[in-house]
Tab-separated table of C-alpha atoms in Angstrom:
chain	number	residue	atom	x	y	z
N	8	UNK	CA	-0.016	-0.182	-0.082
N	9	UNK	CA	1.044	3.489	-0.317
N	10	UNK	CA	-0.004	6.735	1.095
N	11	UNK	CA	-0.942	10.201	-0.261
N	12	UNK	CA	-1.800	13.455	1.618
N	13	UNK	CA	-5.381	14.784	1.193
N	14	UNK	CA	-4.943	18.002	3.386
N	15	UNK	CA	-3.716	16.934	6.664
N	16	UNK	CA	-5.003	13.299	6.299
N	17	UNK	CA	-3.150	10.479	4.827
N	18	UNK	CA	-4.944	8.050	2.573
N	19	UNK	CA	-3.453	4.466	1.461
N	20	UNK	CA	-3.544	3.241	-2.272
N	21	UNK	CA	-2.639	-0.263	-3.137
N	22	UNK	CA	0.642	-0.275	-5.037
N	23	UNK	CA	3.857	-2.094	-4.518
N	24	UNK	CA	7.316	-2.272	-5.936
N	25	UNK	CA	7.547	0.933	-7.930
N	26	UNK	CA	11.308	0.275	-8.669
N	27	UNK	CA	10.364	-2.769	-10.713
N	28	UNK	CA	6.759	-2.181	-12.011
N	29	UNK	CA	7.773	0.401	-14.521
N	30	UNK	CA	10.462	2.033	-16.462
N	31	UNK	CA	11.864	5.306	-14.819
N	32	UNK	CA	12.828	8.156	-16.724
N	33	UNK	CA	14.397	11.461	-15.446
N	34	UNK	CA	12.990	14.791	-17.241
N	35	UNK	CA	14.238	18.020	-17.691
N	36	UNK	CA	12.122	21.055	-19.059
N	37	UNK	CA	13.519	24.130	-20.603
N	38	UNK	CA	12.924	27.107	-22.826
N	39	UNK	CA	13.411	26.251	-26.432
N	40	UNK	CA	15.161	29.464	-27.413
N	41	UNK	CA	17.800	28.823	-24.273
N	42	UNK	CA	18.217	25.278	-24.532
N	43	UNK	CA	18.587	22.596	-22.076
N	44	UNK	CA	20.476	22.601	-18.651
N	45	UNK	CA	21.395	26.331	-18.691
N	46	UNK	CA	22.031	26.569	-14.948
N	47	UNK	CA	21.768	29.822	-12.834
N	48	UNK	CA	23.763	28.298	-10.149
N	49	UNK	CA	26.737	27.982	-12.652
N	50	UNK	CA	26.846	31.547	-13.119
N	51	UNK	CA	28.960	34.172	-11.033
N	52	UNK	CA	26.469	35.815	-8.531
N	53	UNK	CA	26.418	39.280	-10.541
N	54	UNK	CA	25.705	37.378	-13.722
N	55	UNK	CA	22.841	35.209	-12.282
N	56	UNK	CA	21.302	38.239	-10.775
N	57	UNK	CA	21.265	39.940	-14.295
N	58	UNK	CA	19.629	37.042	-15.798
N	59	UNK	CA	17.030	36.869	-12.860
N	60	UNK	CA	16.381	40.434	-13.413
N	61	UNK	CA	15.700	40.209	-17.353
N	62	UNK	CA	13.205	37.305	-16.204
N	63	UNK	CA	11.603	39.576	-13.981
N	64	UNK	CA	11.134	42.391	-16.449
N	65	UNK	CA	9.819	40.264	-19.123
N	66	UNK	CA	6.937	38.958	-16.746
N	67	UNK	CA	6.009	36.073	-19.278
N	68	UNK	CA	7.566	33.038	-17.600
N	69	UNK	CA	7.060	31.140	-14.287
N	70	UNK	CA	10.759	32.307	-13.462
N	71	UNK	CA	9.357	35.919	-13.352
N	72	UNK	CA	7.585	35.543	-10.330
N	73	UNK	CA	10.630	34.550	-8.291
N	74	UNK	CA	11.276	36.679	-4.928
N	75	UNK	CA	14.338	39.199	-5.048
N	76	UNK	CA	16.160	36.643	-2.531
N	77	UNK	CA	15.628	33.920	-4.866
N	78	UNK	CA	19.155	33.205	-5.722
N	79	UNK	CA	20.741	33.713	-2.349
N	80	UNK	CA	18.040	30.971	-0.922
N	81	UNK	CA	18.716	28.736	-3.762
N	82	UNK	CA	22.502	28.772	-2.959
N	83	UNK	CA	22.161	27.920	0.542
N	84	UNK	CA	19.568	24.944	-0.167
N	85	UNK	CA	21.923	23.588	-2.577
N	86	UNK	CA	24.714	23.441	-0.266
N	87	UNK	CA	22.556	21.968	2.180
N	88	UNK	CA	21.129	19.374	-0.046
N	89	UNK	CA	24.774	18.490	-1.084
N	90	UNK	CA	25.721	18.145	2.358
N	91	UNK	CA	23.055	15.571	3.363
N	92	UNK	CA	23.756	13.608	0.103
N	93	UNK	CA	27.332	13.196	0.857
N	94	UNK	CA	26.403	12.160	4.589
N	95	UNK	CA	24.420	9.502	2.640
N	96	UNK	CA	27.449	8.151	0.677
N	97	UNK	CA	26.900	10.272	-2.296
N	98	UNK	CA	29.826	11.456	-4.299
N	99	UNK	CA	28.960	14.786	-5.980
N	100	UNK	CA	31.420	15.969	-8.668
N	101	UNK	CA	29.600	19.439	-8.783
N	102	UNK	CA	29.288	22.186	-6.358
N	103	UNK	CA	25.868	23.023	-7.771
N	104	UNK	CA	23.245	20.542	-9.079
N	105	UNK	CA	21.618	20.386	-12.610
N	106	UNK	CA	17.767	19.500	-12.035
N	107	UNK	CA	15.377	16.885	-13.407
N	108	UNK	CA	12.299	15.260	-12.199
N	109	UNK	CA	11.676	11.698	-11.587
N	110	UNK	CA	8.819	10.967	-13.909
N	111	UNK	CA	7.219	13.466	-16.271
N	112	UNK	CA	5.635	16.677	-14.866
N	113	UNK	CA	3.488	18.533	-17.436
N	114	UNK	CA	2.918	21.234	-15.143
N	115	UNK	CA	6.633	22.297	-15.275
N	116	UNK	CA	6.449	22.433	-19.114
N	117	UNK	CA	3.890	25.017	-18.680
N	118	UNK	CA	6.335	27.302	-17.028
N	119	UNK	CA	7.891	27.975	-20.509
N	120	UNK	CA	6.563	29.991	-23.792
N	121	UNK	CA	7.928	27.206	-25.575
N	122	UNK	CA	8.903	24.258	-23.455
N	123	UNK	CA	10.955	21.340	-24.478
N	124	UNK	CA	11.975	18.200	-22.915
N	125	UNK	CA	14.815	15.786	-22.461
N	126	UNK	CA	14.127	12.569	-21.218
N	127	UNK	CA	16.780	9.820	-20.094
N	128	UNK	CA	16.425	6.778	-18.279
N	129	UNK	CA	17.313	6.810	-14.647
N	130	UNK	CA	19.691	3.856	-14.957
N	131	UNK	CA	21.889	5.906	-17.145
N	132	UNK	CA	22.914	8.016	-14.067
N	133	UNK	CA	25.494	6.760	-11.572
N	134	UNK	CA	23.406	6.643	-8.326
N	135	UNK	CA	26.160	8.153	-6.343
N	136	UNK	CA	25.601	11.384	-8.499
N	137	UNK	CA	22.064	12.009	-8.143
N	138	UNK	CA	19.991	12.858	-5.041
N	139	UNK	CA	16.425	13.315	-4.770
N	140	UNK	CA	13.795	15.163	-2.806
N	141	UNK	CA	10.050	14.605	-2.513
N	142	UNK	CA	9.007	17.956	-4.102
N	143	UNK	CA	10.885	20.841	-5.371
N	144	UNK	CA	13.999	21.581	-3.073
N	145	UNK	CA	12.411	25.023	-1.934
N	146	UNK	CA	9.493	23.432	-0.089
N	147	UNK	CA	11.203	20.410	0.796
N	148	UNK	CA	13.711	22.236	2.924
N	149	UNK	CA	11.544	25.297	3.850
N	150	UNK	CA	8.071	23.971	4.653
N	151	UNK	CA	7.483	23.167	8.326
N	152	UNK	CA	4.344	21.142	8.032
N	153	UNK	CA	5.619	18.021	9.603
N	154	UNK	CA	5.426	15.997	6.784
N	155	UNK	CA	8.099	13.232	7.089
N	156	UNK	CA	9.764	13.882	4.070
N	157	UNK	CA	10.466	17.779	4.786
N	158	UNK	CA	14.139	18.545	5.108
N	159	UNK	CA	15.306	15.135	3.481
N	160	UNK	CA	17.438	14.181	0.617
N	161	UNK	CA	17.241	10.507	-0.844
N	162	UNK	CA	19.340	8.495	-2.646
N	163	UNK	CA	17.843	6.394	-5.570
N	164	UNK	CA	16.983	3.168	-3.436
N	165	UNK	CA	15.457	5.447	-0.934
N	166	UNK	CA	13.160	7.718	-3.300
N	167	UNK	CA	11.757	4.257	-4.592
N	168	UNK	CA	10.792	3.357	-1.151
N	169	UNK	CA	9.109	6.656	-0.539
N	170	UNK	CA	7.110	6.261	-3.607
N	171	UNK	CA	5.984	2.885	-2.574
N	172	UNK	CA	4.813	4.388	0.549
N	173	UNK	CA	3.287	7.919	-0.861
N	174	UNK	CA	3.168	7.564	-4.348
N	175	UNK	CA	4.045	10.170	-6.940
N	176	UNK	CA	3.077	13.793	-6.139
N	177	UNK	CA	2.453	14.059	-10.085
N	178	UNK	CA	-0.356	11.498	-9.574
N	179	UNK	CA	-2.094	12.628	-6.415
N	180	UNK	CA	-1.174	16.334	-6.503
N	181	UNK	CA	-1.540	17.541	-10.152
N	182	UNK	CA	-3.112	21.012	-9.235
N	183	UNK	CA	-1.191	21.743	-6.025
N	184	UNK	CA	-4.229	21.631	-3.994
N	185	UNK	CA	-2.792	18.979	-1.485
N	186	UNK	CA	0.490	21.013	-0.691
N	187	UNK	CA	3.785	22.241	-2.492
N	188	UNK	CA	4.897	18.686	-3.447
N	189	UNK	CA	3.887	18.541	-7.298
N	190	UNK	CA	6.784	16.383	-8.460
N	191	UNK	CA	9.835	14.588	-7.369
N	192	UNK	CA	13.265	16.554	-8.131
N	193	UNK	CA	16.387	14.987	-8.981
N	194	UNK	CA	19.509	16.867	-8.407
N	195	UNK	CA	22.330	15.800	-10.866
N	196	UNK	CA	25.490	16.152	-9.476
N	197	UNK	CA	27.583	15.074	-12.226
N	198	UNK	CA	27.911	16.423	-15.753
N	199	UNK	CA	29.244	13.491	-17.448
N	200	UNK	CA	25.643	11.868	-18.096
N	201	UNK	CA	24.353	15.290	-19.581
N	202	UNK	CA	27.547	16.159	-21.718
N	203	UNK	CA	25.819	15.958	-24.999
N	204	UNK	CA	23.243	18.532	-23.709
N	205	UNK	CA	25.337	21.145	-22.002
N	206	UNK	CA	26.806	24.323	-23.199
N	207	UNK	CA	30.183	24.308	-24.257
N	208	UNK	CA	31.164	26.483	-21.447
N	209	UNK	CA	30.334	23.950	-18.740
């Protein structure tokens, strides 16, 4: 059985063995004109802030809604996620992660004017270089509602165990009405499996 949150209640649904009952993919969504894996965290602070200002001025994409302190908070949360992953045996090669989702999430595609997608099998990634959060890193690390996956970073084996227990947020919280977790986020801590998609400067 697995559980999903409805308000502050938990409901149980029959499902077992998520790891073995389907083929799993990691998905990355991006703006067509920019290309995939253009990572603000790879930029120096001043350059990243300039990009964020331009997005806010345009006002026509999801990223334009971010708060003024978004970048500072993001860097703090990424550092925390990296520390937690190392504690669990992770071996991150990057100081900052690239971002994907475990399973598809059409809601993210809607963040972009001309959204595109990279889709790769999860088995293409070294598990020592990929961490997961049950939800976006921001609410995972900042929301204090007591749900057991708040403040946690998971290994690949652990995230499939969590899916067996709670299911996919993409399934039970499609509209965001049951909380801020609307997908499972994958933090990619190595450029190697993404090399063919990365800008030449990386």
